mmCIF file with all atom_site columns, C-alpha atoms in Angstrom:
data_model
loop_
_atom_site.group_PDB
_atom_site.id
_atom_site.type_symbol
_atom_site.label_atom_id
_atom_site.label_alt_id
_atom_site.label_comp_id
_atom_site.label_asym_id
_atom_site.label_entity_id
_atom_site.label_seq_id
_atom_site.pdbx_PDB_ins_code
_atom_site.Cartn_x
_atom_site.Cartn_y
_atom_site.Cartn_z
_atom_site.occupancy
_atom_site.B_iso_or_equiv
_atom_site.pdbx_formal_charge
_atom_site.auth_seq_id
_atom_site.auth_comp_id
_atom_site.auth_asym_id
_atom_site.auth_atom_id
_atom_site.pdbx_PDB_model_num
ATOM 1   C CA . UNK A 1 1   ? 23.484  -8.399  15.992 1.00 0.00 ? 1   UNK A CA 1
ATOM 2   C CA . UNK A 1 2   ? 19.907  -8.011  14.577 1.00 0.00 ? 2   UNK A CA 1
ATOM 3   C CA . UNK A 1 3   ? 17.041  -7.391  16.931 1.00 0.00 ? 3   UNK A CA 1
ATOM 4   C CA . UNK A 1 4   ? 14.381  -9.897  17.704 1.00 0.00 ? 4   UNK A CA 1
ATOM 5   C CA . UNK A 1 5   ? 11.958  -7.793  15.583 1.00 0.00 ? 5   UNK A CA 1
ATOM 6   C CA . UNK A 1 6   ? 14.265  -7.605  12.677 1.00 0.00 ? 6   UNK A CA 1
ATOM 7   C CA . UNK A 1 7   ? 14.868  -11.472 12.854 1.00 0.00 ? 7   UNK A CA 1
ATOM 8   C CA . UNK A 1 8   ? 11.103  -12.084 12.952 1.00 0.00 ? 8   UNK A CA 1
ATOM 9   C CA . UNK A 1 9   ? 10.665  -9.682  9.919  1.00 0.00 ? 9   UNK A CA 1
ATOM 10  C CA . UNK A 1 10  ? 13.370  -11.647 8.103  1.00 0.00 ? 10  UNK A CA 1
ATOM 11  C CA . UNK A 1 11  ? 11.666  -14.849 8.699  1.00 0.00 ? 11  UNK A CA 1
ATOM 12  C CA . UNK A 1 12  ? 8.303   -13.406 7.719  1.00 0.00 ? 12  UNK A CA 1
ATOM 13  C CA . UNK A 1 13  ? 9.816   -12.104 4.358  1.00 0.00 ? 13  UNK A CA 1
ATOM 14  C CA . UNK A 1 14  ? 11.179  -15.557 3.534  1.00 0.00 ? 14  UNK A CA 1
ATOM 15  C CA . UNK A 1 15  ? 8.101   -17.463 4.434  1.00 0.00 ? 15  UNK A CA 1
ATOM 16  C CA . UNK A 1 16  ? 5.213   -15.234 3.317  1.00 0.00 ? 16  UNK A CA 1
ATOM 17  C CA . UNK A 1 17  ? 5.809   -14.965 -0.396 1.00 0.00 ? 17  UNK A CA 1
ATOM 18  C CA . UNK A 1 18  ? 2.029   -15.205 -1.240 1.00 0.00 ? 18  UNK A CA 1
ATOM 19  C CA . UNK A 1 19  ? 0.006   -17.540 -3.222 1.00 0.00 ? 19  UNK A CA 1
ATOM 20  C CA . UNK A 1 20  ? 0.248   -17.962 -7.059 1.00 0.00 ? 20  UNK A CA 1
ATOM 21  C CA . UNK A 1 21  ? -1.854  -15.110 -8.494 1.00 0.00 ? 21  UNK A CA 1
ATOM 22  C CA . UNK A 1 22  ? -2.767  -13.432 -5.424 1.00 0.00 ? 22  UNK A CA 1
ATOM 23  C CA . UNK A 1 23  ? -1.490  -10.084 -6.315 1.00 0.00 ? 23  UNK A CA 1
ATOM 24  C CA . UNK A 1 24  ? -3.372  -10.131 -9.570 1.00 0.00 ? 24  UNK A CA 1
ATOM 25  C CA . UNK A 1 25  ? -6.484  -11.286 -7.670 1.00 0.00 ? 25  UNK A CA 1
ATOM 26  C CA . UNK A 1 26  ? -6.211  -8.329  -5.317 1.00 0.00 ? 26  UNK A CA 1
ATOM 27  C CA . UNK A 1 27  ? -5.558  -5.923  -8.193 1.00 0.00 ? 27  UNK A CA 1
ATOM 28  C CA . UNK A 1 28  ? -8.831  -7.189  -9.775 1.00 0.00 ? 28  UNK A CA 1
ATOM 29  C CA . UNK A 1 29  ? -10.965 -6.807  -6.657 1.00 0.00 ? 29  UNK A CA 1
ATOM 30  C CA . UNK A 1 30  ? -9.649  -3.309  -6.158 1.00 0.00 ? 30  UNK A CA 1
ATOM 31  C CA . UNK A 1 31  ? -10.531 -2.313  -9.710 1.00 0.00 ? 31  UNK A CA 1
ATOM 32  C CA . UNK A 1 32  ? -12.609 0.908   -9.525 1.00 0.00 ? 32  UNK A CA 1
ATOM 33  C CA . UNK A 1 33  ? -11.787 1.334   -5.751 1.00 0.00 ? 33  UNK A CA 1
ATOM 34  C CA . UNK A 1 34  ? -10.516 4.697   -4.588 1.00 0.00 ? 34  UNK A CA 1
ATOM 35  C CA . UNK A 1 35  ? -9.166  3.945   -1.078 1.00 0.00 ? 35  UNK A CA 1
ATOM 36  C CA . UNK A 1 36  ? -7.933  0.618   -0.061 1.00 0.00 ? 36  UNK A CA 1
ATOM 37  C CA . UNK A 1 37  ? -6.911  -0.638  3.391  1.00 0.00 ? 37  UNK A CA 1
ATOM 38  C CA . UNK A 1 38  ? -4.757  -3.668  3.792  1.00 0.00 ? 38  UNK A CA 1
ATOM 39  C CA . UNK A 1 39  ? -4.946  -5.408  7.072  1.00 0.00 ? 39  UNK A CA 1
ATOM 40  C CA . UNK A 1 40  ? -1.682  -7.099  8.099  1.00 0.00 ? 40  UNK A CA 1
ATOM 41  C CA . UNK A 1 41  ? 0.248   -5.538  5.217  1.00 0.00 ? 41  UNK A CA 1
ATOM 42  C CA . UNK A 1 42  ? 3.690   -6.974  6.334  1.00 0.00 ? 42  UNK A CA 1
ATOM 43  C CA . UNK A 1 43  ? 6.509   -5.756  4.139  1.00 0.00 ? 43  UNK A CA 1
ATOM 44  C CA . UNK A 1 44  ? 4.104   -4.375  1.514  1.00 0.00 ? 44  UNK A CA 1
ATOM 45  C CA . UNK A 1 45  ? 4.032   -7.086  -1.012 1.00 0.00 ? 45  UNK A CA 1
ATOM 46  C CA . UNK A 1 46  ? 0.525   -6.400  -2.110 1.00 0.00 ? 46  UNK A CA 1
ATOM 47  C CA . UNK A 1 47  ? 0.196   -2.892  -0.792 1.00 0.00 ? 47  UNK A CA 1
ATOM 48  C CA . UNK A 1 48  ? 3.090   -1.581  -2.967 1.00 0.00 ? 48  UNK A CA 1
ATOM 49  C CA . UNK A 1 49  ? 1.575   -3.225  -6.133 1.00 0.00 ? 49  UNK A CA 1
ATOM 50  C CA . UNK A 1 50  ? -1.908  -1.576  -5.555 1.00 0.00 ? 50  UNK A CA 1
ATOM 51  C CA . UNK A 1 51  ? -0.126  1.706   -5.011 1.00 0.00 ? 51  UNK A CA 1
ATOM 52  C CA . UNK A 1 52  ? 1.709   1.262   -8.289 1.00 0.00 ? 52  UNK A CA 1
ATOM 53  C CA . UNK A 1 53  ? -1.718  0.541   -9.936 1.00 0.00 ? 53  UNK A CA 1
ATOM 54  C CA . UNK A 1 54  ? -2.852  3.931   -8.801 1.00 0.00 ? 54  UNK A CA 1
ATOM 55  C CA . UNK A 1 55  ? -4.784  3.203   -5.558 1.00 0.00 ? 55  UNK A CA 1
ATOM 56  C CA . UNK A 1 56  ? -4.529  5.150   -2.256 1.00 0.00 ? 56  UNK A CA 1
ATOM 57  C CA . UNK A 1 57  ? -3.495  2.395   0.014  1.00 0.00 ? 57  UNK A CA 1
ATOM 58  C CA . UNK A 1 58  ? -3.415  2.433   3.863  1.00 0.00 ? 58  UNK A CA 1
ATOM 59  C CA . UNK A 1 59  ? -1.364  -0.550  5.380  1.00 0.00 ? 59  UNK A CA 1
ATOM 60  C CA . UNK A 1 60  ? -2.177  -1.617  8.997  1.00 0.00 ? 60  UNK A CA 1
ATOM 61  C CA . UNK A 1 61  ? 0.454   -3.760  10.600 1.00 0.00 ? 61  UNK A CA 1
ATOM 62  C CA . UNK A 1 62  ? 0.983   -4.868  14.155 1.00 0.00 ? 62  UNK A CA 1
ATOM 63  C CA . UNK A 1 63  ? 4.718   -5.932  13.803 1.00 0.00 ? 63  UNK A CA 1
ATOM 64  C CA . UNK A 1 64  ? 7.092   -3.207  14.028 1.00 0.00 ? 64  UNK A CA 1
ATOM 65  C CA . UNK A 1 65  ? 9.925   -5.006  12.300 1.00 0.00 ? 65  UNK A CA 1
ATOM 66  C CA . UNK A 1 66  ? 7.664   -5.599  9.311  1.00 0.00 ? 66  UNK A CA 1
ATOM 67  C CA . UNK A 1 67  ? 6.626   -2.024  9.132  1.00 0.00 ? 67  UNK A CA 1
ATOM 68  C CA . UNK A 1 68  ? 10.368  -1.048  9.245  1.00 0.00 ? 68  UNK A CA 1
ATOM 69  C CA . UNK A 1 69  ? 11.002  -3.205  6.234  1.00 0.00 ? 69  UNK A CA 1
ATOM 70  C CA . UNK A 1 70  ? 7.891   -1.831  4.494  1.00 0.00 ? 70  UNK A CA 1
ATOM 71  C CA . UNK A 1 71  ? 9.182   1.737   5.072  1.00 0.00 ? 71  UNK A CA 1
ATOM 72  C CA . UNK A 1 72  ? 12.557  0.806   3.644  1.00 0.00 ? 72  UNK A CA 1
ATOM 73  C CA . UNK A 1 73  ? 10.827  -0.524  0.506  1.00 0.00 ? 73  UNK A CA 1
ATOM 74  C CA . UNK A 1 74  ? 8.591   2.474   0.287  1.00 0.00 ? 74  UNK A CA 1
ATOM 75  C CA . UNK A 1 75  ? 11.645  4.821   0.649  1.00 0.00 ? 75  UNK A CA 1
ATOM 76  C CA . UNK A 1 76  ? 13.131  3.261   -2.545 1.00 0.00 ? 76  UNK A CA 1
ATOM 77  C CA . UNK A 1 77  ? 9.863   3.492   -4.524 1.00 0.00 ? 77  UNK A CA 1
ATOM 78  C CA . UNK A 1 78  ? 9.022   6.244   -6.925 1.00 0.00 ? 78  UNK A CA 1
ATOM 79  C CA . UNK A 1 79  ? 7.491   9.380   -5.484 1.00 0.00 ? 79  UNK A CA 1
ATOM 80  C CA . UNK A 1 80  ? 4.182   8.812   -7.108 1.00 0.00 ? 80  UNK A CA 1
ATOM 81  C CA . UNK A 1 81  ? 3.937   5.429   -5.317 1.00 0.00 ? 81  UNK A CA 1
ATOM 82  C CA . UNK A 1 82  ? 5.181   6.807   -1.989 1.00 0.00 ? 82  UNK A CA 1
ATOM 83  C CA . UNK A 1 83  ? 2.512   9.504   -2.158 1.00 0.00 ? 83  UNK A CA 1
ATOM 84  C CA . UNK A 1 84  ? -0.242  6.898   -2.341 1.00 0.00 ? 84  UNK A CA 1
ATOM 85  C CA . UNK A 1 85  ? 0.844   4.868   0.656  1.00 0.00 ? 85  UNK A CA 1
ATOM 86  C CA . UNK A 1 86  ? 0.066   5.342   4.424  1.00 0.00 ? 86  UNK A CA 1
ATOM 87  C CA . UNK A 1 87  ? 1.698   2.760   6.702  1.00 0.00 ? 87  UNK A CA 1
ATOM 88  C CA . UNK A 1 88  ? 0.087   2.579   10.209 1.00 0.00 ? 88  UNK A CA 1
ATOM 89  C CA . UNK A 1 89  ? 1.205   0.704   13.262 1.00 0.00 ? 89  UNK A CA 1
ATOM 90  C CA . UNK A 1 90  ? -2.022  -0.867  14.804 1.00 0.00 ? 90  UNK A CA 1
ATOM 91  C CA . UNK A 1 91  ? -3.918  -3.961  15.973 1.00 0.00 ? 91  UNK A CA 1
ATOM 92  C CA . UNK A 1 92  ? -6.795  -5.262  13.667 1.00 0.00 ? 92  UNK A CA 1
ATOM 93  C CA . UNK A 1 93  ? -8.743  -5.962  16.865 1.00 0.00 ? 93  UNK A CA 1
ATOM 94  C CA . UNK A 1 94  ? -8.759  -2.313  17.992 1.00 0.00 ? 94  UNK A CA 1
ATOM 95  C CA . UNK A 1 95  ? -7.829  0.217   15.282 1.00 0.00 ? 95  UNK A CA 1
ATOM 96  C CA . UNK A 1 96  ? -9.658  3.443   14.307 1.00 0.00 ? 96  UNK A CA 1
ATOM 97  C CA . UNK A 1 97  ? -8.194  5.196   11.239 1.00 0.00 ? 97  UNK A CA 1
ATOM 98  C CA . UNK A 1 98  ? -10.739 7.876   11.091 1.00 0.00 ? 98  UNK A CA 1
ATOM 99  C CA . UNK A 1 99  ? -11.804 7.153   7.651  1.00 0.00 ? 99  UNK A CA 1
ATOM 100 C CA . UNK A 1 100 ? -13.696 4.614   5.455  1.00 0.00 ? 100 UNK A CA 1
ATOM 101 C CA . UNK A 1 101 ? -12.409 2.450   2.545  1.00 0.00 ? 101 UNK A CA 1
ATOM 102 C CA . UNK A 1 102 ? -13.847 1.118   -0.750 1.00 0.00 ? 102 UNK A CA 1
ATOM 103 C CA . UNK A 1 103 ? -12.000 -2.049  -0.167 1.00 0.00 ? 103 UNK A CA 1
ATOM 104 C CA . UNK A 1 104 ? -10.563 -3.834  3.029  1.00 0.00 ? 104 UNK A CA 1
ATOM 105 C CA . UNK A 1 105 ? -8.221  -6.536  2.247  1.00 0.00 ? 105 UNK A CA 1
ATOM 106 C CA . UNK A 1 106 ? -6.863  -9.231  4.652  1.00 0.00 ? 106 UNK A CA 1
ATOM 107 C CA . UNK A 1 107 ? -4.571  -11.304 2.365  1.00 0.00 ? 107 UNK A CA 1
ATOM 108 C CA . UNK A 1 108 ? -2.552  -14.365 2.778  1.00 0.00 ? 108 UNK A CA 1
ATOM 109 C CA . UNK A 1 109 ? -4.010  -15.882 5.976  1.00 0.00 ? 109 UNK A CA 1
ATOM 110 C CA . UNK A 1 110 ? -4.064  -12.735 8.118  1.00 0.00 ? 110 UNK A CA 1
ATOM 111 C CA . UNK A 1 111 ? -7.342  -13.907 9.748  1.00 0.00 ? 111 UNK A CA 1
ATOM 112 C CA . UNK A 1 112 ? -5.790  -17.047 10.960 1.00 0.00 ? 112 UNK A CA 1
ATOM 113 C CA . UNK A 1 113 ? -3.545  -14.960 13.146 1.00 0.00 ? 113 UNK A CA 1
ATOM 114 C CA . UNK A 1 114 ? -6.568  -14.224 15.264 1.00 0.00 ? 114 UNK A CA 1
ATOM 115 C CA . UNK A 1 115 ? -6.684  -17.112 17.734 1.00 0.00 ? 115 UNK A CA 1
ATOM 116 C CA . UNK A 1 116 ? -9.963  -16.898 19.391 1.00 0.00 ? 116 UNK A CA 1
ATOM 117 C CA . UNK A 1 117 ? -13.515 -16.242 18.351 1.00 0.00 ? 117 UNK A CA 1
ATOM 118 C CA . UNK A 1 118 ? -13.452 -13.025 20.466 1.00 0.00 ? 118 UNK A CA 1
ATOM 119 C CA . UNK A 1 119 ? -10.445 -11.714 18.571 1.00 0.00 ? 119 UNK A CA 1
ATOM 120 C CA . UNK A 1 120 ? -11.888 -12.545 15.222 1.00 0.00 ? 120 UNK A CA 1
ATOM 121 C CA . UNK A 1 121 ? -15.248 -10.980 16.292 1.00 0.00 ? 121 UNK A CA 1
ATOM 122 C CA . UNK A 1 122 ? -13.403 -7.687  17.335 1.00 0.00 ? 122 UNK A CA 1
ATOM 123 C CA . UNK A 1 123 ? -11.445 -7.462  14.096 1.00 0.00 ? 123 UNK A CA 1
ATOM 124 C CA . UNK A 1 124 ? -14.509 -8.020  11.998 1.00 0.00 ? 124 UNK A CA 1
ATOM 125 C CA . UNK A 1 125 ? -16.336 -5.251  13.819 1.00 0.00 ? 125 UNK A CA 1
ATOM 126 C CA . UNK A 1 126 ? -13.386 -2.849  13.158 1.00 0.00 ? 126 UNK A CA 1
ATOM 127 C CA . UNK A 1 127 ? -13.263 -3.764  9.663  1.00 0.00 ? 127 UNK A CA 1
ATOM 128 C CA . UNK A 1 128 ? -16.932 -3.214  9.118  1.00 0.00 ? 128 UNK A CA 1
ATOM 129 C CA . UNK A 1 129 ? -16.687 0.195   10.716 1.00 0.00 ? 129 UNK A CA 1
ATOM 130 C CA . UNK A 1 130 ? -14.020 1.121   8.112  1.00 0.00 ? 130 UNK A CA 1
ATOM 131 C CA . UNK A 1 131 ? -15.950 0.004   5.000  1.00 0.00 ? 131 UNK A CA 1
ATOM 132 C CA . UNK A 1 132 ? -17.420 2.824   2.922  1.00 0.00 ? 132 UNK A CA 1
ATOM 133 C CA . UNK A 1 133 ? -21.118 2.316   1.864  1.00 0.00 ? 133 UNK A CA 1
ATOM 134 C CA . UNK A 1 134 ? -20.999 -0.294  -0.836 1.00 0.00 ? 134 UNK A CA 1
ATOM 135 C CA . UNK A 1 135 ? -17.557 -1.194  0.024  1.00 0.00 ? 135 UNK A CA 1
ATOM 136 C CA . UNK A 1 136 ? -16.188 -4.716  0.194  1.00 0.00 ? 136 UNK A CA 1
ATOM 137 C CA . UNK A 1 137 ? -14.082 -6.822  2.567  1.00 0.00 ? 137 UNK A CA 1
ATOM 138 C CA . UNK A 1 138 ? -12.035 -9.390  0.732  1.00 0.00 ? 138 UNK A CA 1
ATOM 139 C CA . UNK A 1 139 ? -9.740  -12.053 2.304  1.00 0.00 ? 139 UNK A CA 1
ATOM 140 C CA . UNK A 1 140 ? -8.181  -15.413 1.717  1.00 0.00 ? 140 UNK A CA 1
ATOM 141 C CA . UNK A 1 141 ? -7.247  -18.094 4.016  1.00 0.00 ? 141 UNK A CA 1
ATOM 142 C CA . UNK A 1 142 ? -5.991  -21.725 3.611  1.00 0.00 ? 142 UNK A CA 1
ATOM 143 C CA . UNK A 1 143 ? -5.840  -24.609 5.945  1.00 0.00 ? 143 UNK A CA 1
ATOM 144 C CA . UNK A 1 144 ? -2.173  -24.914 6.980  1.00 0.00 ? 144 UNK A CA 1
ATOM 145 C CA . UNK A 1 145 ? -2.591  -28.705 7.762  1.00 0.00 ? 145 UNK A CA 1
ATOM 146 C CA . UNK A 1 146 ? -3.035  -29.186 3.970  1.00 0.00 ? 146 UNK A CA 1
ATOM 147 C CA . UNK A 1 147 ? 0.299   -28.519 2.532  1.00 0.00 ? 147 UNK A CA 1
ATOM 148 C CA . UNK A 1 148 ? 1.380   -30.236 -0.539 1.00 0.00 ? 148 UNK A CA 1
ATOM 149 C CA . UNK A 1 149 ? 4.765   -31.814 -1.541 1.00 0.00 ? 149 UNK A CA 1
ATOM 150 C CA . UNK A 1 150 ? 6.206   -28.527 -2.962 1.00 0.00 ? 150 UNK A CA 1
ATOM 151 C CA . UNK A 1 151 ? 5.409   -26.857 0.379  1.00 0.00 ? 151 UNK A CA 1
ATOM 152 C CA . UNK A 1 152 ? 7.229   -29.528 2.248  1.00 0.00 ? 152 UNK A CA 1
ATOM 153 C CA . UNK A 1 153 ? 10.243  -29.275 -0.024 1.00 0.00 ? 153 UNK A CA 1
ATOM 154 C CA . UNK A 1 154 ? 10.345  -25.544 0.426  1.00 0.00 ? 154 UNK A CA 1
ATOM 155 C CA . UNK A 1 155 ? 9.968   -25.877 4.238  1.00 0.00 ? 155 UNK A CA 1
ATOM 156 C CA . UNK A 1 156 ? 12.851  -28.380 4.397  1.00 0.00 ? 156 UNK A CA 1
ATOM 157 C CA . UNK A 1 157 ? 14.975  -26.037 2.213  1.00 0.00 ? 157 UNK A CA 1
ATOM 158 C CA . UNK A 1 158 ? 14.230  -23.162 4.669  1.00 0.00 ? 158 UNK A CA 1
ATOM 159 C CA . UNK A 1 159 ? 15.036  -25.309 7.819  1.00 0.00 ? 159 UNK A CA 1
ATOM 160 C CA . UNK A 1 160 ? 18.410  -25.973 6.181  1.00 0.00 ? 160 UNK A CA 1
ATOM 161 C CA . UNK A 1 161 ? 19.203  -22.341 5.566  1.00 0.00 ? 161 UNK A CA 1
ATOM 162 C CA . UNK A 1 162 ? 18.055  -21.351 9.001  1.00 0.00 ? 162 UNK A CA 1
ATOM 163 C CA . UNK A 1 163 ? 20.507  -23.982 10.628 1.00 0.00 ? 163 UNK A CA 1
ATOM 164 C CA . UNK A 1 164 ? 23.447  -22.525 8.597  1.00 0.00 ? 164 UNK A CA 1
#
């Protein structure tokens, strides 16, 4: 039987497939960047693509089940990709990686996981401390209350699959 972490990671992988064009968007904003930090890297959907594009990428993730999935995916990647990736367990509100980054990314609604103003403020302070001079913090968020018909259809299909 799967552990709760593994079940949550499985559900995350099904639900968090990104937004159309987001990988290309993040590749573009990382153009010219040396070191990249992805906050809430999950299973590495964006992180691995950036590593394949030649960036040195550090992924910060709080959920151990997601990190385990990322590490499995990383183990299957070519050596040159593996050599560019560092996966770290940590909390965006209180991390210290001891280095600065040209880009810090928070894709796919990561910031909405911070439920209070104090949590958001703590995370933004940590992020600022990790930005290199001239570095950029890039994120995307959406309003979950504004889902379209295609999202509702997808959610109904997922609910049916989960019930089986």
